mmCIF file of C-alpha atoms and ligand atoms in Angstrom:
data_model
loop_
_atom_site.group_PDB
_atom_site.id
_atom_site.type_symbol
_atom_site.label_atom_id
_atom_site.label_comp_id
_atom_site.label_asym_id
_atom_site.label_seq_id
_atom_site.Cartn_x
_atom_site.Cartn_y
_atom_site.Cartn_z
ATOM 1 C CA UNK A 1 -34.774 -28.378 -9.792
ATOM 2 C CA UNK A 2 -37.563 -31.274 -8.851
ATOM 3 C CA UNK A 3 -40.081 -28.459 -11.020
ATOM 4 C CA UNK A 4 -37.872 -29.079 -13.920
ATOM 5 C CA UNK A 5 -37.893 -32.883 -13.625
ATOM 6 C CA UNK A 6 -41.313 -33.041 -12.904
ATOM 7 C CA UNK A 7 -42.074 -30.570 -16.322
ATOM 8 C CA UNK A 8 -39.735 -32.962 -17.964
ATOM 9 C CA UNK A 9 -41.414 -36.118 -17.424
ATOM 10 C CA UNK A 10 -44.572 -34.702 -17.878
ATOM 11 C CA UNK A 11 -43.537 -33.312 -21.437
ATOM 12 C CA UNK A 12 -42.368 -36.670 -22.760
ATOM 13 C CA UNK A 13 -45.529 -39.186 -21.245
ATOM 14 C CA UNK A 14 -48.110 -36.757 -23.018
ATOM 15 C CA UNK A 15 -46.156 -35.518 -26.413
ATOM 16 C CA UNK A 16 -44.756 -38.070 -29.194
ATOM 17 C CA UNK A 17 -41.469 -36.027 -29.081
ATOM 18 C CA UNK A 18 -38.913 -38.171 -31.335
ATOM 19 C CA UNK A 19 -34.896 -39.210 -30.578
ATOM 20 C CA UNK A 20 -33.239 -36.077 -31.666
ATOM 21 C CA UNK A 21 -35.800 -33.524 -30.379
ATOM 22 C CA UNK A 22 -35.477 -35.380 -27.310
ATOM 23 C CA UNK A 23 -31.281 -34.901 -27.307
ATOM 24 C CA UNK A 24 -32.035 -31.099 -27.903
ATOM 25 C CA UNK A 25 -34.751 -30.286 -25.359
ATOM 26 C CA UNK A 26 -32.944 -32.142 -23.282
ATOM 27 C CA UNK A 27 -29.544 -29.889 -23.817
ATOM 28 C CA UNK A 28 -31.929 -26.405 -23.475
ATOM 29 C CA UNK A 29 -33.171 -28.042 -20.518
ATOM 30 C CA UNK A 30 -29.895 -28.954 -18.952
ATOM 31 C CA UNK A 31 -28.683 -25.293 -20.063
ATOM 32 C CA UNK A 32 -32.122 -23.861 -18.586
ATOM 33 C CA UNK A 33 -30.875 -25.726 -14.959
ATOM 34 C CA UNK A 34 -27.198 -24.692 -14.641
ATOM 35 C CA UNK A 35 -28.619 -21.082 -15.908
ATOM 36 C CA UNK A 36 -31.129 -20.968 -12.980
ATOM 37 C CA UNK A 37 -28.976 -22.298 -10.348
ATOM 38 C CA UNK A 38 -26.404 -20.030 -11.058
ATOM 39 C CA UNK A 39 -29.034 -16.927 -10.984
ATOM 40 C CA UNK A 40 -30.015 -17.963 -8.225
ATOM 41 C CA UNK A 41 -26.916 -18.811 -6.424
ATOM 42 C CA UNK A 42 -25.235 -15.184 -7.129
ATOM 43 C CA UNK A 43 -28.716 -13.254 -6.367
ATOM 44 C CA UNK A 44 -28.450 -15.313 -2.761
ATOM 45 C CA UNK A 45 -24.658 -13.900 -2.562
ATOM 46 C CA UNK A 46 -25.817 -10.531 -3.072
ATOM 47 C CA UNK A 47 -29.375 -9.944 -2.307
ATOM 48 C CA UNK A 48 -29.288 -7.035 0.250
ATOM 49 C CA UNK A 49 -32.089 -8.654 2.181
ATOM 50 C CA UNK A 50 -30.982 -12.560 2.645
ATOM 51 C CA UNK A 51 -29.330 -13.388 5.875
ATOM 52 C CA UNK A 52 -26.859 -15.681 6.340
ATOM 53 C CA UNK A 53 -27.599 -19.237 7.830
ATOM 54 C CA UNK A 54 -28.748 -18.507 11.928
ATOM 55 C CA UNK A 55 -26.289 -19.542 14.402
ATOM 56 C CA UNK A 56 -27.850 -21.870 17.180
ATOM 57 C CA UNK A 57 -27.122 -21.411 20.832
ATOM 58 C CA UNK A 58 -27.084 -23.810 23.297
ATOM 59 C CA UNK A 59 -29.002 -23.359 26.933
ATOM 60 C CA UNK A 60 -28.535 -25.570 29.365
ATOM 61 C CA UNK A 61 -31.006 -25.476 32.679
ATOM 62 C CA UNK A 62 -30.302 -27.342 35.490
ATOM 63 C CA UNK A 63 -33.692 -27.481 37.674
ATOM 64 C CA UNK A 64 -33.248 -28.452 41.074
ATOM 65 C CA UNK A 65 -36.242 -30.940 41.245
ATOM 66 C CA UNK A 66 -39.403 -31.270 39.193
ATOM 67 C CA UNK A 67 -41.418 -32.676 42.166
ATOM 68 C CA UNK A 68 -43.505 -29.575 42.864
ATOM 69 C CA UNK A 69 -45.752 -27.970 40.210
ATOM 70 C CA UNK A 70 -44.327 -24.714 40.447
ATOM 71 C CA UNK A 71 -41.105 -26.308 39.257
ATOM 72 C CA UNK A 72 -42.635 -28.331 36.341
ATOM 73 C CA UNK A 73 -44.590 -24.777 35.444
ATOM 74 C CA UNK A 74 -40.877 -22.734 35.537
ATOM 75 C CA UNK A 75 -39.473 -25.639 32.881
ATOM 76 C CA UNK A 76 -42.956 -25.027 30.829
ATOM 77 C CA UNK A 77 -42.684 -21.312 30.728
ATOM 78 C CA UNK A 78 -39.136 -21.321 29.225
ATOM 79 C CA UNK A 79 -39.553 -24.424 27.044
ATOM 80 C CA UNK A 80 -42.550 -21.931 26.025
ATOM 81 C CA UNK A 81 -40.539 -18.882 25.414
ATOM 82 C CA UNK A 82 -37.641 -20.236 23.772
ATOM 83 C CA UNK A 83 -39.911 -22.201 21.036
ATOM 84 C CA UNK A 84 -40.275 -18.695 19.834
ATOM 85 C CA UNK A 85 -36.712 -18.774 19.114
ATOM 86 C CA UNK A 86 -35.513 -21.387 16.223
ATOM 87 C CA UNK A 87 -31.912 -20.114 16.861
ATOM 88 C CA UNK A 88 -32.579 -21.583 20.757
ATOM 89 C CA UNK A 89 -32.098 -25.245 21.935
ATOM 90 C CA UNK A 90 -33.021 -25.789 25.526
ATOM 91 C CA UNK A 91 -31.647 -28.667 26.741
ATOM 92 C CA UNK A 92 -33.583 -29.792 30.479
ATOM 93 C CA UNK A 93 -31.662 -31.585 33.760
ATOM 94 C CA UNK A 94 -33.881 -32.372 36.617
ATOM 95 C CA UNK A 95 -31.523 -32.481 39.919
ATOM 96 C CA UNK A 96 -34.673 -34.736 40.951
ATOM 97 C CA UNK A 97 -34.221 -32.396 45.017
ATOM 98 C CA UNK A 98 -30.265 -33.564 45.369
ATOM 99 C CA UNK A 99 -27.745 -31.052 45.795
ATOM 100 C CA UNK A 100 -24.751 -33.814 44.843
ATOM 101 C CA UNK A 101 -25.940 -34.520 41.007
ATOM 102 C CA UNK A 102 -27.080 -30.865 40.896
ATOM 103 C CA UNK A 103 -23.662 -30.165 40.738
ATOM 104 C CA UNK A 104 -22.685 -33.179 38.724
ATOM 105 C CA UNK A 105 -25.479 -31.343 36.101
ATOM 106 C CA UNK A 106 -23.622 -27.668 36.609
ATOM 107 C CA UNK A 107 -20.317 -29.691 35.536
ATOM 108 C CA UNK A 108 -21.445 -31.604 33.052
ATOM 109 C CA UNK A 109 -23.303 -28.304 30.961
ATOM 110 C CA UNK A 110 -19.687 -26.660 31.475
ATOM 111 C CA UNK A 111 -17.905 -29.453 29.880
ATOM 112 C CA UNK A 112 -20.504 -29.255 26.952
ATOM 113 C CA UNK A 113 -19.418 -25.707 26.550
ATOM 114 C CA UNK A 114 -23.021 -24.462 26.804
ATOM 115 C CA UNK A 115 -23.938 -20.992 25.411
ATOM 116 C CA UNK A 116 -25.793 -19.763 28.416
ATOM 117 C CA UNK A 117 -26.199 -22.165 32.085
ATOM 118 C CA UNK A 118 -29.418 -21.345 33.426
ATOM 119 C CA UNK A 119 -29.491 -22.881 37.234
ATOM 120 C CA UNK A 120 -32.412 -22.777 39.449
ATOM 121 C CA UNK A 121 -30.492 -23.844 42.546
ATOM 122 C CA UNK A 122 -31.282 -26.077 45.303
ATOM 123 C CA UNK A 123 -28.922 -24.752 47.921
ATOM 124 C CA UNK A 124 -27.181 -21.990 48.179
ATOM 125 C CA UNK A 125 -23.569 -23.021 49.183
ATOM 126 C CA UNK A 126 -23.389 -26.281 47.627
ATOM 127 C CA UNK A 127 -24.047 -24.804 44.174
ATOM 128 C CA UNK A 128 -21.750 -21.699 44.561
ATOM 129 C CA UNK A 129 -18.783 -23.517 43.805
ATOM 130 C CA UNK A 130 -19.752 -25.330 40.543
ATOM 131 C CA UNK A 131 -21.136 -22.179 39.313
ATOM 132 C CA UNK A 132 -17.946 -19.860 39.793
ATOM 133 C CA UNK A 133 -16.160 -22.774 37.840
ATOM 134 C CA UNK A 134 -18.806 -22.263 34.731
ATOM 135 C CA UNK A 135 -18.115 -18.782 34.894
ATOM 136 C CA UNK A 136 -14.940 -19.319 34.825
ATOM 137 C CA UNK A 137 -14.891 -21.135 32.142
ATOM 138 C CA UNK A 138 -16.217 -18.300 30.091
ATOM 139 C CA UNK A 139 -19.931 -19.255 30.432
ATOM 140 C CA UNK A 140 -22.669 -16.681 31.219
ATOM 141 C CA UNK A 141 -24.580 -18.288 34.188
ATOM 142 C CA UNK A 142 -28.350 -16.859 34.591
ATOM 143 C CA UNK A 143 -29.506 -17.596 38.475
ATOM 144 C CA UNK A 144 -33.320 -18.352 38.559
ATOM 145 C CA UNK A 145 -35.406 -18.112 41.967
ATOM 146 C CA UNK A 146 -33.205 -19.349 45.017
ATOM 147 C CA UNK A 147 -29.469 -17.609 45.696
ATOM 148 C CA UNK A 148 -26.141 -18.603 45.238
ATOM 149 C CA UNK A 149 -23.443 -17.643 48.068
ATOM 150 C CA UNK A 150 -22.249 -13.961 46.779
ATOM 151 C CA UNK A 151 -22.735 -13.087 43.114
ATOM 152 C CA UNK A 152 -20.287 -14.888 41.184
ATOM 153 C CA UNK A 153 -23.363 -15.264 38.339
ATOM 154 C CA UNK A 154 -24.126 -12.751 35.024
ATOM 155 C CA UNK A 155 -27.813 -12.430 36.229
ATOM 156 C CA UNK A 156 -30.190 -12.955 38.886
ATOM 157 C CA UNK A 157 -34.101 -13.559 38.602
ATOM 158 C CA UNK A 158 -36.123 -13.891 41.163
ATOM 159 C CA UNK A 159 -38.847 -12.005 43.173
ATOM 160 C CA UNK A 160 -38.463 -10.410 46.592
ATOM 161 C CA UNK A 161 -39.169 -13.308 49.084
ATOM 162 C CA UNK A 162 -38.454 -10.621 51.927
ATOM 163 C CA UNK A 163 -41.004 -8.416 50.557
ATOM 164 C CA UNK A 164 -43.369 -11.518 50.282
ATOM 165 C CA UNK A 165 -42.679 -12.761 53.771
ATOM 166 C CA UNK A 166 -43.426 -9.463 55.201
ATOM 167 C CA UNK A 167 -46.538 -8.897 53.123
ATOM 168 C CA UNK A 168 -47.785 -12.497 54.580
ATOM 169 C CA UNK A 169 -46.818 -11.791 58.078
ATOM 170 C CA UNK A 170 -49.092 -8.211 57.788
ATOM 171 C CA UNK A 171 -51.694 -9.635 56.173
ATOM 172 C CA UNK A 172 -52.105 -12.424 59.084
ATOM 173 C CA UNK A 173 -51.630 -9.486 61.748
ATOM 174 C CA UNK A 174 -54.805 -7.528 60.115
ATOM 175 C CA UNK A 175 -56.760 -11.438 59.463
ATOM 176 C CA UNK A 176 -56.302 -12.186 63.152
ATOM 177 C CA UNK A 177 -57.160 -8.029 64.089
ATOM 178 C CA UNK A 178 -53.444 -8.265 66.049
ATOM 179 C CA UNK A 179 -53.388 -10.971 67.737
ATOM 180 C CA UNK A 180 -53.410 -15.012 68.301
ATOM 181 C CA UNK A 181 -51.229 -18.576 67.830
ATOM 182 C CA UNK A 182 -49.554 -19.378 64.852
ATOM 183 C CA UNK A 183 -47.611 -21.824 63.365
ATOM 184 C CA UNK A 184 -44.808 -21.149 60.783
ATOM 185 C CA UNK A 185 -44.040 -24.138 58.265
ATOM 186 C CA UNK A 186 -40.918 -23.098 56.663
ATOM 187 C CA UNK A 187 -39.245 -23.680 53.365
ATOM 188 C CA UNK A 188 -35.674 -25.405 52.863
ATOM 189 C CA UNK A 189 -33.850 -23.333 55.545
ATOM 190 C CA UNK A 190 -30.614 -23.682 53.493
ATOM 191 C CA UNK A 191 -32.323 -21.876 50.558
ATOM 192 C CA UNK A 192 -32.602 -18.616 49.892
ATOM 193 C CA UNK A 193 -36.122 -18.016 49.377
ATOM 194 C CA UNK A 194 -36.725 -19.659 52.835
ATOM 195 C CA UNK A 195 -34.853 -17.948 54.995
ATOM 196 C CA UNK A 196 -35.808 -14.651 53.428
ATOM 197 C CA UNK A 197 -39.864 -15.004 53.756
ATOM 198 C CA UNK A 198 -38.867 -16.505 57.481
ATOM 199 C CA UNK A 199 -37.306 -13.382 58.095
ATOM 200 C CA UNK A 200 -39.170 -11.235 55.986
ATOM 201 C CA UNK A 201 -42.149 -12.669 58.139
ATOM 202 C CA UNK A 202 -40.720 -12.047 61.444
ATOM 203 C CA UNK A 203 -40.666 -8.257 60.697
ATOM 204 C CA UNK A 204 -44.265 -8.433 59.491
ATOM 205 C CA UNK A 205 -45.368 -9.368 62.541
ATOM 206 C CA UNK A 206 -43.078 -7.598 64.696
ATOM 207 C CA UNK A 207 -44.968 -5.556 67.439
ATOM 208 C CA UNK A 208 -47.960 -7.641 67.300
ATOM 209 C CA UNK A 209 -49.632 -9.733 69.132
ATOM 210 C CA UNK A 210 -49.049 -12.904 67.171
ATOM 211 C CA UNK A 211 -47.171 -15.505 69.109
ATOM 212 C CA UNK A 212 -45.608 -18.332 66.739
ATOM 213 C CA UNK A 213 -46.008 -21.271 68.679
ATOM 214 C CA UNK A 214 -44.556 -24.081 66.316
ATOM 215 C CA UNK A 215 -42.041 -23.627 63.710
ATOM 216 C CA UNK A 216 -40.854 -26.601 61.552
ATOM 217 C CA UNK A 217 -38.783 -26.706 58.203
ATOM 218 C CA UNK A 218 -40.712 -28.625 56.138
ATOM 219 C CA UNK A 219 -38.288 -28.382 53.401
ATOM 220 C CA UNK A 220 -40.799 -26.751 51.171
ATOM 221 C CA UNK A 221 -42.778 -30.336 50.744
ATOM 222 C CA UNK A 222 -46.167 -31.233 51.039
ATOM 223 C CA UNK A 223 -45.907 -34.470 52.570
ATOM 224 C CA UNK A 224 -43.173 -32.968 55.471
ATOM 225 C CA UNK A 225 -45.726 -30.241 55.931
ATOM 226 C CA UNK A 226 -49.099 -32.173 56.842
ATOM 227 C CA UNK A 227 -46.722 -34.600 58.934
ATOM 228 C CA UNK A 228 -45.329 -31.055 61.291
ATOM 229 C CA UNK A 229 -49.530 -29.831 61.116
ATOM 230 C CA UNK A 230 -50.430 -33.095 63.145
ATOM 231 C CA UNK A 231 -46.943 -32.791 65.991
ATOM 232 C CA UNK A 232 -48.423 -29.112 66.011
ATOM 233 C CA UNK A 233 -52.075 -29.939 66.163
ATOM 234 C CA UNK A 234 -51.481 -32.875 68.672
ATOM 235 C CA UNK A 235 -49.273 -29.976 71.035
ATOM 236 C CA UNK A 236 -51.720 -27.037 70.843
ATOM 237 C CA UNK A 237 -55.292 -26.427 71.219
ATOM 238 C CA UNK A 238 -55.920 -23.257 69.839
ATOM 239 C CA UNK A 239 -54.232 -22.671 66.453
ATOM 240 C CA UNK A 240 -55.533 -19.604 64.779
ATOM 241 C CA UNK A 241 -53.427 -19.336 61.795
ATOM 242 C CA UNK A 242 -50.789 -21.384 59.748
ATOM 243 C CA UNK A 243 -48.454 -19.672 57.195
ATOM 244 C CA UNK A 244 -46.549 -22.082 55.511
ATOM 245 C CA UNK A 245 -43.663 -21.086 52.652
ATOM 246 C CA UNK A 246 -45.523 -22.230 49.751
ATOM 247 C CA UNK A 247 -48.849 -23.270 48.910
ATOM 248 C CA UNK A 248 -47.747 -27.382 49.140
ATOM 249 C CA UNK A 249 -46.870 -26.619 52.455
ATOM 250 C CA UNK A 250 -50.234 -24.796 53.281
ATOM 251 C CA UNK A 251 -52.481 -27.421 51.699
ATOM 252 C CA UNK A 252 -50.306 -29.666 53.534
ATOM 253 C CA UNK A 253 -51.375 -28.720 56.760
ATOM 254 C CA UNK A 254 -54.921 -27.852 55.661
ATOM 255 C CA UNK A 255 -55.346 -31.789 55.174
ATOM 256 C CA UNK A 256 -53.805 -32.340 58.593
ATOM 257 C CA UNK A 257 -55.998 -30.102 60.139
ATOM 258 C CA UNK A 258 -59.382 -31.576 58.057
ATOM 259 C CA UNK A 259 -58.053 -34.652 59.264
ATOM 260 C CA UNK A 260 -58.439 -33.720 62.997
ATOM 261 C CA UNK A 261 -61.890 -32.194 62.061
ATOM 262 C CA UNK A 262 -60.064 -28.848 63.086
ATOM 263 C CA UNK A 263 -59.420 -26.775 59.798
ATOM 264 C CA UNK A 264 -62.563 -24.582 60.500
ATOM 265 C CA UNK A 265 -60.710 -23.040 63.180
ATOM 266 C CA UNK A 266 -57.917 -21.138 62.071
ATOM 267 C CA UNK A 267 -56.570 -19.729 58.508
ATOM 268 C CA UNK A 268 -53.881 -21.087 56.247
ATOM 269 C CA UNK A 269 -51.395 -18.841 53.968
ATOM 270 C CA UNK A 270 -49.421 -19.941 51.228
ATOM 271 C CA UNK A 271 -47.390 -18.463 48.517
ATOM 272 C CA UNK A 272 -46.710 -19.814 45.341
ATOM 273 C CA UNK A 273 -50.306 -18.800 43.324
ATOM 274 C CA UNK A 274 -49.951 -20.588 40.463
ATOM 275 C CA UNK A 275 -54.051 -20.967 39.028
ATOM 276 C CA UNK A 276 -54.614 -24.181 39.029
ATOM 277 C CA UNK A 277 -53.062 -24.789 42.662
ATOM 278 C CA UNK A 278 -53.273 -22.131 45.051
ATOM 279 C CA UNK A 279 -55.226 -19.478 43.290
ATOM 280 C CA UNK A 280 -57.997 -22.221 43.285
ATOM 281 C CA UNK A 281 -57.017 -23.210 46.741
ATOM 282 C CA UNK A 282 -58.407 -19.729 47.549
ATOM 283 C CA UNK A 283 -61.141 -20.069 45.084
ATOM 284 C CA UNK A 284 -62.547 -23.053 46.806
ATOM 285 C CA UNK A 285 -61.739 -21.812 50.618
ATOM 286 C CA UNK A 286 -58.931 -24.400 51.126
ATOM 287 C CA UNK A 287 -56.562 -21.079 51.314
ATOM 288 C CA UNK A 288 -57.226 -17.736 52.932
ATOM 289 C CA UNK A 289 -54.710 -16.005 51.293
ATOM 290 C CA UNK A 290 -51.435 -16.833 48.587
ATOM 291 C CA UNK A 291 -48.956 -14.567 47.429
ATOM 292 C CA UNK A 292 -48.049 -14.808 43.743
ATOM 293 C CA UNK A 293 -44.470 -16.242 43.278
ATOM 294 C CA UNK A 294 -43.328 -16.231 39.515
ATOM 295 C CA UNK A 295 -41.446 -18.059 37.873
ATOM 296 C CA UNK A 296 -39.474 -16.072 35.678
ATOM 297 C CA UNK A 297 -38.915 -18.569 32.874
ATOM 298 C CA UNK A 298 -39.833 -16.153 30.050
ATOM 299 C CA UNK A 299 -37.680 -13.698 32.040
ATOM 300 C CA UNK A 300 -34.863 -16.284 31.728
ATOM 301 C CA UNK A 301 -35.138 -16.657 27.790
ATOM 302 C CA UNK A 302 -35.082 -12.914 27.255
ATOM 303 C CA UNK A 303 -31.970 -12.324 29.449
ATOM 304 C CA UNK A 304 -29.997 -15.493 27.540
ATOM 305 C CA UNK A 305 -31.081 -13.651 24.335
ATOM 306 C CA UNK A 306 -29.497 -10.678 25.057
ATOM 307 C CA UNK A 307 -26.237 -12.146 26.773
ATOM 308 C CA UNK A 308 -26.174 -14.429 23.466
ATOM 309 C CA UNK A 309 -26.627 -10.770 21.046
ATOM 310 C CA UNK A 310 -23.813 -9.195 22.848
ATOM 311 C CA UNK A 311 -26.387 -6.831 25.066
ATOM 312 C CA UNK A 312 -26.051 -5.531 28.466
ATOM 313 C CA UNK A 313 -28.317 -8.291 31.054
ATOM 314 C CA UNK A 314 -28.306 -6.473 34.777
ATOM 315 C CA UNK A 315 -26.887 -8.161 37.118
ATOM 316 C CA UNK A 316 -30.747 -8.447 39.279
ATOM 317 C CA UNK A 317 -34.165 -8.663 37.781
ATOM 318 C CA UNK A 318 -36.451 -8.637 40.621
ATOM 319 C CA UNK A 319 -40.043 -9.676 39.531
ATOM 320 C CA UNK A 320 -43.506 -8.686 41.207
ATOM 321 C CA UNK A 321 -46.039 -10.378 43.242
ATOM 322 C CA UNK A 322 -49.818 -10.506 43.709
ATOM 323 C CA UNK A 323 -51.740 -10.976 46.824
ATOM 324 C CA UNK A 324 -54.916 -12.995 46.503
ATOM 325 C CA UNK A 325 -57.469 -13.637 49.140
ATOM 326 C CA UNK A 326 -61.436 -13.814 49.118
ATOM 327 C CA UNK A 327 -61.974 -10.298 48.297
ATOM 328 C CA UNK A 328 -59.705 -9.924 45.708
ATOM 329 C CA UNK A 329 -59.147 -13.378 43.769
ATOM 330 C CA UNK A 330 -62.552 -13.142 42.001
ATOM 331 C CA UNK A 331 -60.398 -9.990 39.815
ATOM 332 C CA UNK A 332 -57.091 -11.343 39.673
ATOM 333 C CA UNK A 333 -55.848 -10.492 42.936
ATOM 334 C CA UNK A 334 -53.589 -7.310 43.517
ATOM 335 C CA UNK A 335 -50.474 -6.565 42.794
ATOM 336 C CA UNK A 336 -48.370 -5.610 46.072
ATOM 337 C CA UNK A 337 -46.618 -2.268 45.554
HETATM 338 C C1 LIG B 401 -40.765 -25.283 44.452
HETATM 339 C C2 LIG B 401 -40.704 -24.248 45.465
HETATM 340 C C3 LIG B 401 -41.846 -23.271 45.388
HETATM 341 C C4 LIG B 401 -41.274 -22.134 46.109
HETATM 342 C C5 LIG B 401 -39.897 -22.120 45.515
HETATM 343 C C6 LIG B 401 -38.881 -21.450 46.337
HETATM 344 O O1 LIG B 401 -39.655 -26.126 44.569
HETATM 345 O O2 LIG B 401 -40.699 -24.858 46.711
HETATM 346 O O3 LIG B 401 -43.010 -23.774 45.952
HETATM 347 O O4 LIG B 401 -41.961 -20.978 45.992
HETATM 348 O O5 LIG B 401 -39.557 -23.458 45.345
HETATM 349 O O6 LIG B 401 -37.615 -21.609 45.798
#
């Protein structure tokens, strides 16, 4: 239509077009309009390849804190993959680390009748409840990271944080050739991903002759961490190893230990890996050795697709890890089978 108009004024600023040839073109050009927008209007109707207007879908994704990078990298990997989406509108809630407006957030995207809830969970029991009521209400619920109680959920993500544990505590077994002090800095014991590399670690070591000899829950922070490194450091003389939970935690006590003029002495583990924290941790010595952690944002997006086409989503996704450590992180680490 603005073509025609713009033909039309064109037409009568450069001809000398008089009153009545004026009347008519502007009849055959009125008559040219209502003959093109009907074309056009049945060929949309029936054009075997047009598709109707997309439907948009909803996600809502509660993130239990956006404190840590790791968190703030999981938001920007599915903000990333659903931009590839038009049809997808993410909206974000940071729990800012409190389990109470957490589940004020899980009720909240249920009363807004999301399409899909995506929930990456600060505690397990806390959010169990909230959850079962989304479902309830009809809403698929994908479960990113750290457990709920049971599986009351239409999909879990997450990578094997027993595997991981276990993978640390063998790797520190073979660093320290079997034997020596260590000290265990543990994630939020009343999340899932803690208590599984805690125990995952305990059978990695198991039969060795690694003695943990301080064990704190530093509630996967970085702060909480270097504070436990100096009760630890001040207790024991001979520290030959610190795993902490995540890579916060490990840098955490790496600081403590710099700060005591001590960190020459014994190795730190992380996991986490993301590139610009603990792969370059490694990179610059700070870290002996991190274990890749992913965040499975993009694996989120994907799975909402589906559940929001109708498809099948399994009920687990279980993603894989990378060790790196000095020999390896110069290739990209490798991938633990
Ligand atoms: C971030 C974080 C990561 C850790 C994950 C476990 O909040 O602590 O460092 O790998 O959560 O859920």
């Amino acid at each position: 239509m603005k073509t025609f108009n713009i033909q039309y004024s064109t037409l009568n600023a450069q001809q000398n077009i008089r009153p009545r040839q004026h009347w008519m073109l502007n009849v055959s050009l009125i008559l040219a309009i209502a003959l093109f927008t009907g074309c056009s209007k049945s060929n949309e109707a029936t054009a075997p390849n047009s598709s109707p207007a997309q439907k948009q879908f909803v996600i809502g994704m509660s993130q239990c804190n956006l404190g840590e990078p790791w968190r703030v990298q999981m938001n920007a990997d599915i903000a990333a993959a659903a931009a590839k989406h038009p049809e997808l509108k993410v909206i974000f809630k940071d729990a800012q680390n409190d389990t109470l407006q957490q589940r004020a957030q899980v009720e909240e995207f249920a009363s807004a009748k999301v399409d899909v809830l995506i929930i990456s969970p600060k505690e397990a029991q806390p959010l169990t409840e909230p959850v079962a009521h989304a479902m309830a209400a009809g809403i698929p619920v994908i479960v990113l990271d750290r457990r709920l109680l049971g599986t009351n959920y239409t999909c879990f993500i997450g990578a094997d944080n027993k595997k991981i544990g276990k993978a640390a505590g063998q790797w520190i077994v073979k660093a320290l050739q079997g034997k020596g002090n260590v000290v265990e800095l543990m994630g939020l014991q009343t999340s899932t991903p803690g208590q599984d590399r805690h125990s995952g670690f305990l059978e990695g070591i198991a039969g060795s002759g690694l003695q943990v000899i301080f064990r704190a829950d530093m509630q996967w922070l970085e702060p909480n961490a270097r504070q436990e490194m100096e009760s630890a450091l001040a207790r024991f003389d001979k520290i030959d190893c610190v795993f902490a939970h995540n890579d916060d935690g490990a840098h955490g006590a790496y600081l403590a230990a710099k700060a005591a003029g001590r960190e020459k002495q014994m190795k730190f583990v992380g996991i986490d890996a993301l590139p610009q924290e603990g792969v370059a941790y490694v990179r610059q010595g700070i870290l002996d050795a991190t274990f890749q952690y992913p965040t499975g944002g993009a694996e989120a997006i994907d799975t909402a697709l589906k559940i929001l086409h109708g498809e099948p989503v399994p009920t687990e996704i279980v993603l894989g890890t990378r060790l790196f450590d000095k020999d390896n992180v110069s290739q990209g680490g490798v991938e633990l089978k």
